[in-house]
PDB file of C-alpha atoms in Angstrom:
ATOM      1  CA  MET A   1      20.214  51.275  -1.139  1.00  0.00           C
ATOM      2  CA  LEU A   2      23.063  49.892  -3.211  1.00  0.00           C
ATOM      3  CA  ARG A   3      22.718  49.307  -6.948  1.00  0.00           C
ATOM      4  CA  PHE A   4      23.025  45.794  -8.452  1.00  0.00           C
ATOM      5  CA  ILE A   5      25.709  45.350 -11.179  1.00  0.00           C
ATOM      6  CA  ASP A   6      24.368  47.653 -13.919  1.00  0.00           C
ATOM      7  CA  THR A   7      23.990  51.396 -13.506  1.00  0.00           C
ATOM      8  CA  GLY A   8      21.256  51.504 -16.193  1.00  0.00           C
ATOM      9  CA  GLN A   9      18.839  49.254 -14.283  1.00  0.00           C
ATOM     10  CA  TYR A  10      16.795  50.300 -11.281  1.00  0.00           C
ATOM     11  CA  THR A  11      17.514  47.291  -9.087  1.00  0.00           C
ATOM     12  CA  ARG A  12      18.605  47.712  -5.493  1.00  0.00           C
ATOM     13  CA  TYR A  13      19.812  45.486  -2.670  1.00  0.00           C
ATOM     14  CA  LEU A  14      17.776  44.875   0.470  1.00  0.00           C
ATOM     15  CA  ILE A  15      20.613  43.608   2.614  1.00  0.00           C
ATOM     16  CA  GLY A  16      20.142  41.293   5.574  1.00  0.00           C
ATOM     17  CA  SER A  17      23.889  41.344   6.222  1.00  0.00           C
ATOM     18  CA  ALA A  18      26.559  42.326   3.714  1.00  0.00           C
ATOM     19  CA  ALA A  19      29.000  39.945   5.412  1.00  0.00           C
ATOM     20  CA  THR A  20      26.842  36.789   5.143  1.00  0.00           C
ATOM     21  CA  SER A  21      28.931  33.733   4.215  1.00  0.00           C
ATOM     22  CA  ASP A  22      29.368  30.058   5.109  1.00  0.00           C
ATOM     23  CA  GLU A  23      31.549  31.176   7.997  1.00  0.00           C
ATOM     24  CA  ASN A  24      29.107  33.914   8.993  1.00  0.00           C
ATOM     25  CA  PRO A  25      25.549  32.728   8.292  1.00  0.00           C
ATOM     26  CA  ALA A  26      23.150  35.614   8.725  1.00  0.00           C
ATOM     27  CA  ASN A  27      20.469  36.519   6.206  1.00  0.00           C
ATOM     28  CA  ALA A  28      19.943  36.095   2.499  1.00  0.00           C
ATOM     29  CA  THR A  29      20.610  39.137   0.351  1.00  0.00           C
ATOM     30  CA  TYR A  30      17.542  40.283  -1.588  1.00  0.00           C
ATOM     31  CA  LYS A  31      17.352  42.420  -4.672  1.00  0.00           C
ATOM     32  CA  LEU A  32      14.192  44.202  -5.700  1.00  0.00           C
ATOM     33  CA  GLY A  33      13.830  46.316  -8.760  1.00  0.00           C
ATOM     34  CA  PHE A  34      12.985  46.843 -12.367  1.00  0.00           C
ATOM     35  CA  VAL A  35      14.766  45.936 -15.582  1.00  0.00           C
ATOM     36  CA  ARG A  36      14.400  48.462 -18.407  1.00  0.00           C
ATOM     37  CA  PRO A  37      12.294  47.345 -21.397  1.00  0.00           C
ATOM     38  CA  HIS A  38      14.209  45.212 -23.898  1.00  0.00           C
ATOM     39  CA  SER A  39      17.415  45.166 -21.878  1.00  0.00           C
ATOM     40  CA  ALA A  40      19.425  42.671 -19.826  1.00  0.00           C
ATOM     41  CA  PHE A  41      21.705  42.482 -16.835  1.00  0.00           C
ATOM     42  CA  THR A  42      25.406  42.008 -17.501  1.00  0.00           C
ATOM     43  CA  PRO A  43      26.089  38.239 -17.544  1.00  0.00           C
ATOM     44  CA  HIS A  44      27.488  37.095 -14.201  1.00  0.00           C
ATOM     45  CA  ALA A  45      27.689  34.186 -11.762  1.00  0.00           C
ATOM     46  CA  HIS A  46      27.181  34.031  -8.007  1.00  0.00           C
ATOM     47  CA  GLY A  47      29.160  31.890  -5.591  1.00  0.00           C
ATOM     48  CA  ALA A  48      25.923  30.716  -3.948  1.00  0.00           C
ATOM     49  CA  GLU A  49      22.591  29.512  -5.271  1.00  0.00           C
ATOM     50  CA  HIS A  50      19.813  31.997  -5.740  1.00  0.00           C
ATOM     51  CA  PHE A  51      16.165  32.269  -6.711  1.00  0.00           C
ATOM     52  CA  VAL A  52      14.554  34.743  -9.095  1.00  0.00           C
ATOM     53  CA  LEU A  53      10.843  35.528  -9.269  1.00  0.00           C
ATOM     54  CA  SER A  54       9.899  37.093 -12.586  1.00  0.00           C
ATOM     55  CA  LEU A  55       6.798  39.234 -12.416  1.00  0.00           C
ATOM     56  CA  GLY A  56       6.639  39.835 -16.167  1.00  0.00           C
ATOM     57  CA  TYR A  57       7.874  38.576 -19.527  1.00  0.00           C
ATOM     58  CA  ALA A  58      11.546  37.854 -19.027  1.00  0.00           C
ATOM     59  CA  SER A  59      14.140  35.435 -20.285  1.00  0.00           C
ATOM     60  CA  CYS A  60      17.290  33.989 -18.852  1.00  0.00           C
ATOM     61  CA  GLY A  61      20.378  32.701 -20.553  1.00  0.00           C
ATOM     62  CA  LEU A  62      21.974  29.955 -18.448  1.00  0.00           C
ATOM     63  CA  TYR A  63      25.386  28.531 -19.326  1.00  0.00           C
ATOM     64  CA  ASP A  64      25.603  24.722 -19.160  1.00  0.00           C
ATOM     65  CA  HIS A  65      29.246  23.922 -18.339  1.00  0.00           C
ATOM     66  CA  GLU A  66      28.825  20.220 -19.121  1.00  0.00           C
ATOM     67  CA  ARG A  67      27.514  20.823 -22.662  1.00  0.00           C
ATOM     68  CA  GLU A  68      29.430  24.090 -23.142  1.00  0.00           C
ATOM     69  CA  THR A  69      26.326  25.795 -24.446  1.00  0.00           C
ATOM     70  CA  VAL A  70      23.777  28.400 -23.422  1.00  0.00           C
ATOM     71  CA  ALA A  71      20.250  27.306 -22.521  1.00  0.00           C
ATOM     72  CA  HIS A  72      17.723  29.996 -23.353  1.00  0.00           C
ATOM     73  CA  VAL A  73      14.698  30.031 -21.032  1.00  0.00           C
ATOM     74  CA  ARG A  74      11.523  32.082 -21.494  1.00  0.00           C
ATOM     75  CA  LEU A  75       9.896  33.243 -18.263  1.00  0.00           C
ATOM     76  CA  ILE A  76       6.278  34.324 -17.930  1.00  0.00           C
ATOM     77  CA  PRO A  77       4.744  36.290 -15.051  1.00  0.00           C
ATOM     78  CA  GLY A  78       5.021  34.283 -11.838  1.00  0.00           C
ATOM     79  CA  SER A  79       7.961  32.120 -12.965  1.00  0.00           C
ATOM     80  CA  LEU A  80      10.405  31.168 -10.223  1.00  0.00           C
ATOM     81  CA  LEU A  81      13.852  30.103 -11.340  1.00  0.00           C
ATOM     82  CA  HIS A  82      16.452  28.385  -9.143  1.00  0.00           C
ATOM     83  CA  ILE A  83      20.039  29.019 -10.249  1.00  0.00           C
ATOM     84  CA  PRO A  84      22.804  26.852  -8.746  1.00  0.00           C
ATOM     85  CA  ALA A  85      26.045  28.359  -7.454  1.00  0.00           C
ATOM     86  CA  LEU A  86      28.543  29.514 -10.106  1.00  0.00           C
ATOM     87  CA  MET A  87      26.144  29.048 -13.035  1.00  0.00           C
ATOM     88  CA  PRO A  88      26.720  31.942 -15.454  1.00  0.00           C
ATOM     89  CA  HIS A  89      23.446  33.650 -16.331  1.00  0.00           C
ATOM     90  CA  SER A  90      21.780  36.862 -17.424  1.00  0.00           C
ATOM     91  CA  PHE A  91      18.189  38.044 -17.110  1.00  0.00           C
ATOM     92  CA  ASN A  92      16.500  39.992 -19.848  1.00  0.00           C
ATOM     93  CA  ASN A  93      13.248  41.928 -20.078  1.00  0.00           C
ATOM     94  CA  ARG A  94      11.446  40.965 -23.299  1.00  0.00           C
ATOM     95  CA  ALA A  95       8.538  43.356 -22.828  1.00  0.00           C
ATOM     96  CA  ASP A  96       7.835  47.005 -23.642  1.00  0.00           C
ATOM     97  CA  ASN A  97       7.321  47.829 -19.934  1.00  0.00           C
ATOM     98  CA  PRO A  98       9.739  47.765 -16.984  1.00  0.00           C
ATOM     99  CA  LEU A  99      10.096  44.233 -15.565  1.00  0.00           C
ATOM    100  CA  PRO A 100       9.710  43.850 -11.786  1.00  0.00           C
ATOM    101  CA  LEU A 101      12.060  41.247 -10.268  1.00  0.00           C
ATOM    102  CA  VAL A 102      12.514  39.805  -6.795  1.00  0.00           C
ATOM    103  CA  ILE A 103      15.802  37.954  -6.256  1.00  0.00           C
ATOM    104  CA  ALA A 104      17.114  36.129  -3.181  1.00  0.00           C
ATOM    105  CA  ASN A 105      20.735  35.040  -2.941  1.00  0.00           C
ATOM    106  CA  THR A 106      21.306  32.460  -0.238  1.00  0.00           C
ATOM    107  CA  GLY A 107      24.380  32.119   1.915  1.00  0.00           C
ATOM    108  CA  MET A 108      26.409  35.025   0.562  1.00  0.00           C
ATOM    109  CA  GLY A 109      26.446  38.750   1.267  1.00  0.00           C
ATOM    110  CA  ILE A 110      27.548  41.440  -1.160  1.00  0.00           C
ATOM    111  CA  ASP A 111      30.897  41.815   0.613  1.00  0.00           C
ATOM    112  CA  HIS A 112      31.910  38.282  -0.430  1.00  0.00           C
ATOM    113  CA  ASP A 113      34.444  38.063  -3.321  1.00  0.00           C
ATOM    114  CA  ASP A 114      32.235  35.525  -5.136  1.00  0.00           C
ATOM    115  CA  TYR A 115      28.958  37.394  -4.734  1.00  0.00           C
ATOM    116  CA  ALA A 116      28.663  38.557  -8.365  1.00  0.00           C
ATOM    117  CA  ILE A 117      31.427  37.528 -10.779  1.00  0.00           C
ATOM    118  CA  THR A 118      31.404  39.248 -14.175  1.00  0.00           C
ATOM    119  CA  ALA A 119      33.644  38.345 -17.117  1.00  0.00           C
ATOM    120  CA  GLU A 120      36.006  41.177 -16.167  1.00  0.00           C
ATOM    121  CA  ILE A 121      36.402  39.885 -12.613  1.00  0.00           C
ATOM    122  CA  ALA A 122      36.884  36.307 -13.876  1.00  0.00           C
ATOM    123  CA  GLU A 123      39.541  37.508 -16.388  1.00  0.00           C
ATOM    124  CA  GLU A 124      41.475  39.189 -13.603  1.00  0.00           C
ATOM    125  CA  ARG A 125      41.399  35.971 -11.563  1.00  0.00           C
ATOM    126  CA  ALA A 126      42.363  33.866 -14.606  1.00  0.00           C
ATOM    127  CA  ARG A 127      45.460  36.042 -15.146  1.00  0.00           C
ATOM    128  CA  GLY A 128      46.477  34.982 -11.644  1.00  0.00           C
ATOM    129  CA  GLY A 129      46.346  31.296 -12.668  1.00  0.00           C
ATOM    130  CA  ASP A 130      42.822  30.405 -11.501  1.00  0.00           C
ATOM    131  CA  GLU A 131      41.661  27.670 -13.941  1.00  0.00           C
ATOM    132  CA  ALA A 132      38.041  27.758 -12.749  1.00  0.00           C
ATOM    133  CA  ALA A 133      37.994  31.501 -13.466  1.00  0.00           C
ATOM    134  CA  ALA A 134      39.343  30.877 -16.978  1.00  0.00           C
ATOM    135  CA  ARG A 135      36.420  28.497 -17.670  1.00  0.00           C
ATOM    136  CA  LEU A 136      34.058  31.083 -16.240  1.00  0.00           C
ATOM    137  CA  VAL A 137      35.431  33.763 -18.601  1.00  0.00           C
ATOM    138  CA  THR A 138      34.701  31.543 -21.612  1.00  0.00           C
ATOM    139  CA  ALA A 139      31.174  30.857 -20.382  1.00  0.00           C
ATOM    140  CA  LEU A 140      30.375  34.495 -19.597  1.00  0.00           C
ATOM    141  CA  ARG A 141      31.715  35.744 -22.951  1.00  0.00           C
ATOM    142  CA  GLN A 142      29.639  33.141 -24.826  1.00  0.00           C
ATOM    143  CA  LEU A 143      26.603  34.190 -22.806  1.00  0.00           C
ATOM    144  CA  GLU A 144      27.226  37.859 -23.654  1.00  0.00           C
ATOM    145  CA  ALA A 145      27.397  37.054 -27.379  1.00  0.00           C
ATOM    146  CA  GLU A 146      24.287  34.869 -27.486  1.00  0.00           C
ATOM    147  CA  MET A 147      22.089  37.096 -25.302  1.00  0.00           C
ATOM    148  CA  ALA A 148      22.556  39.917 -27.790  1.00  0.00           C
ATOM    149  CA  VAL A 149      21.238  38.001 -30.797  1.00  0.00           C
ATOM    150  CA  ASP A 150      18.956  35.130 -29.723  1.00  0.00           C
ATOM    151  CA  ARG A 151      15.309  35.958 -30.504  1.00  0.00           C
ATOM    152  CA  VAL A 152      14.146  34.337 -27.233  1.00  0.00           C
ATOM    153  CA  HIS A 153      15.524  37.327 -25.357  1.00  0.00           C
ATOM    154  CA  ILE A 154      14.202  40.026 -27.643  1.00  0.00           C
ATOM    155  CA  GLU A 155      10.421  39.841 -27.827  1.00  0.00           C
ATOM    156  CA  VAL A 156       7.203  38.605 -26.286  1.00  0.00           C
ATOM    157  CA  SER A 157       5.691  35.948 -28.573  1.00  0.00           C
ATOM    158  CA  LEU A 158       2.285  36.254 -30.210  1.00  0.00           C
ATOM    159  CA  ARG A 159       1.020  33.380 -28.023  1.00  0.00           C
ATOM    160  CA  GLU A 160       2.198  35.193 -24.862  1.00  0.00           C
ATOM    161  CA  ARG A 161       0.582  38.464 -25.951  1.00  0.00           C
ATOM    162  CA  LEU A 162      -2.694  36.615 -26.622  1.00  0.00           C
ATOM    163  CA  ALA A 163      -2.525  34.889 -23.208  1.00  0.00           C
ATOM    164  CA  LEU A 164      -1.991  38.276 -21.518  1.00  0.00           C
ATOM    165  CA  LEU A 165      -5.013  39.707 -23.310  1.00  0.00           C
ATOM    166  CA  LEU A 166      -7.146  36.714 -22.275  1.00  0.00           C
ATOM    167  CA  ARG A 167      -6.041  37.039 -18.618  1.00  0.00           C
ATOM    168  CA  ARG A 168      -7.008  40.716 -18.649  1.00  0.00           C
ATOM    169  CA  LEU A 169     -10.358  39.877 -20.226  1.00  0.00           C
ATOM    170  CA  ALA A 170     -10.979  37.165 -17.609  1.00  0.00           C
ATOM    171  CA  GLY A 171     -10.260  39.705 -14.864  1.00  0.00           C
ATOM    172  CA  ILE A 172     -12.776  42.130 -16.350  1.00  0.00           C
ATOM    173  CA  LEU A 173     -15.428  39.414 -16.709  1.00  0.00           C
ATOM    174  CA  GLU A 174     -14.880  38.297 -13.110  1.00  0.00           C
ATOM    175  CA  GLY A 175     -15.374  41.818 -11.846  1.00  0.00           C
ATOM    176  CA  GLY A 176     -11.758  42.647 -11.100  1.00  0.00           C
ATOM    177  CA  ALA A 177     -11.225  39.614  -8.852  1.00  0.00           C
TER     178      ALA A 177
END
């Protein structure tokens, strides 16, 4: 299976059709994998909307083009996040254990030029005069800078650790149900 963006993460594609596009509707492209503890995917944007199911303590930086700022979102186990097309974002694992993720990209296969646009790809397009790509470069670079230092993306809070402990205790008391 093909690797998703970063070589350091164990996330792989489950491809319905690599050539899926508006002109060639086939299947969504799924990614399944694990994010290393206390690490993040390279900030990127997709040309189509997608959905991410976090099965652990994650976070996501989402760039708001209208406000020109990054929204920092904490995700707990079971969180499902919908990300619109061309919204720059990056997922991060806040926990000490590998983070399982399930991701579905709709309407676009990995062969499409807009499948996963990193800052480097956007810079190359901006040099060719693409104004939308130039705005995307700014957004992705700001996302890169903030993801590295914002505390939301670094640790699991005391409240979240306590909630995890209480869920485990409830499972024990209920006999493993």
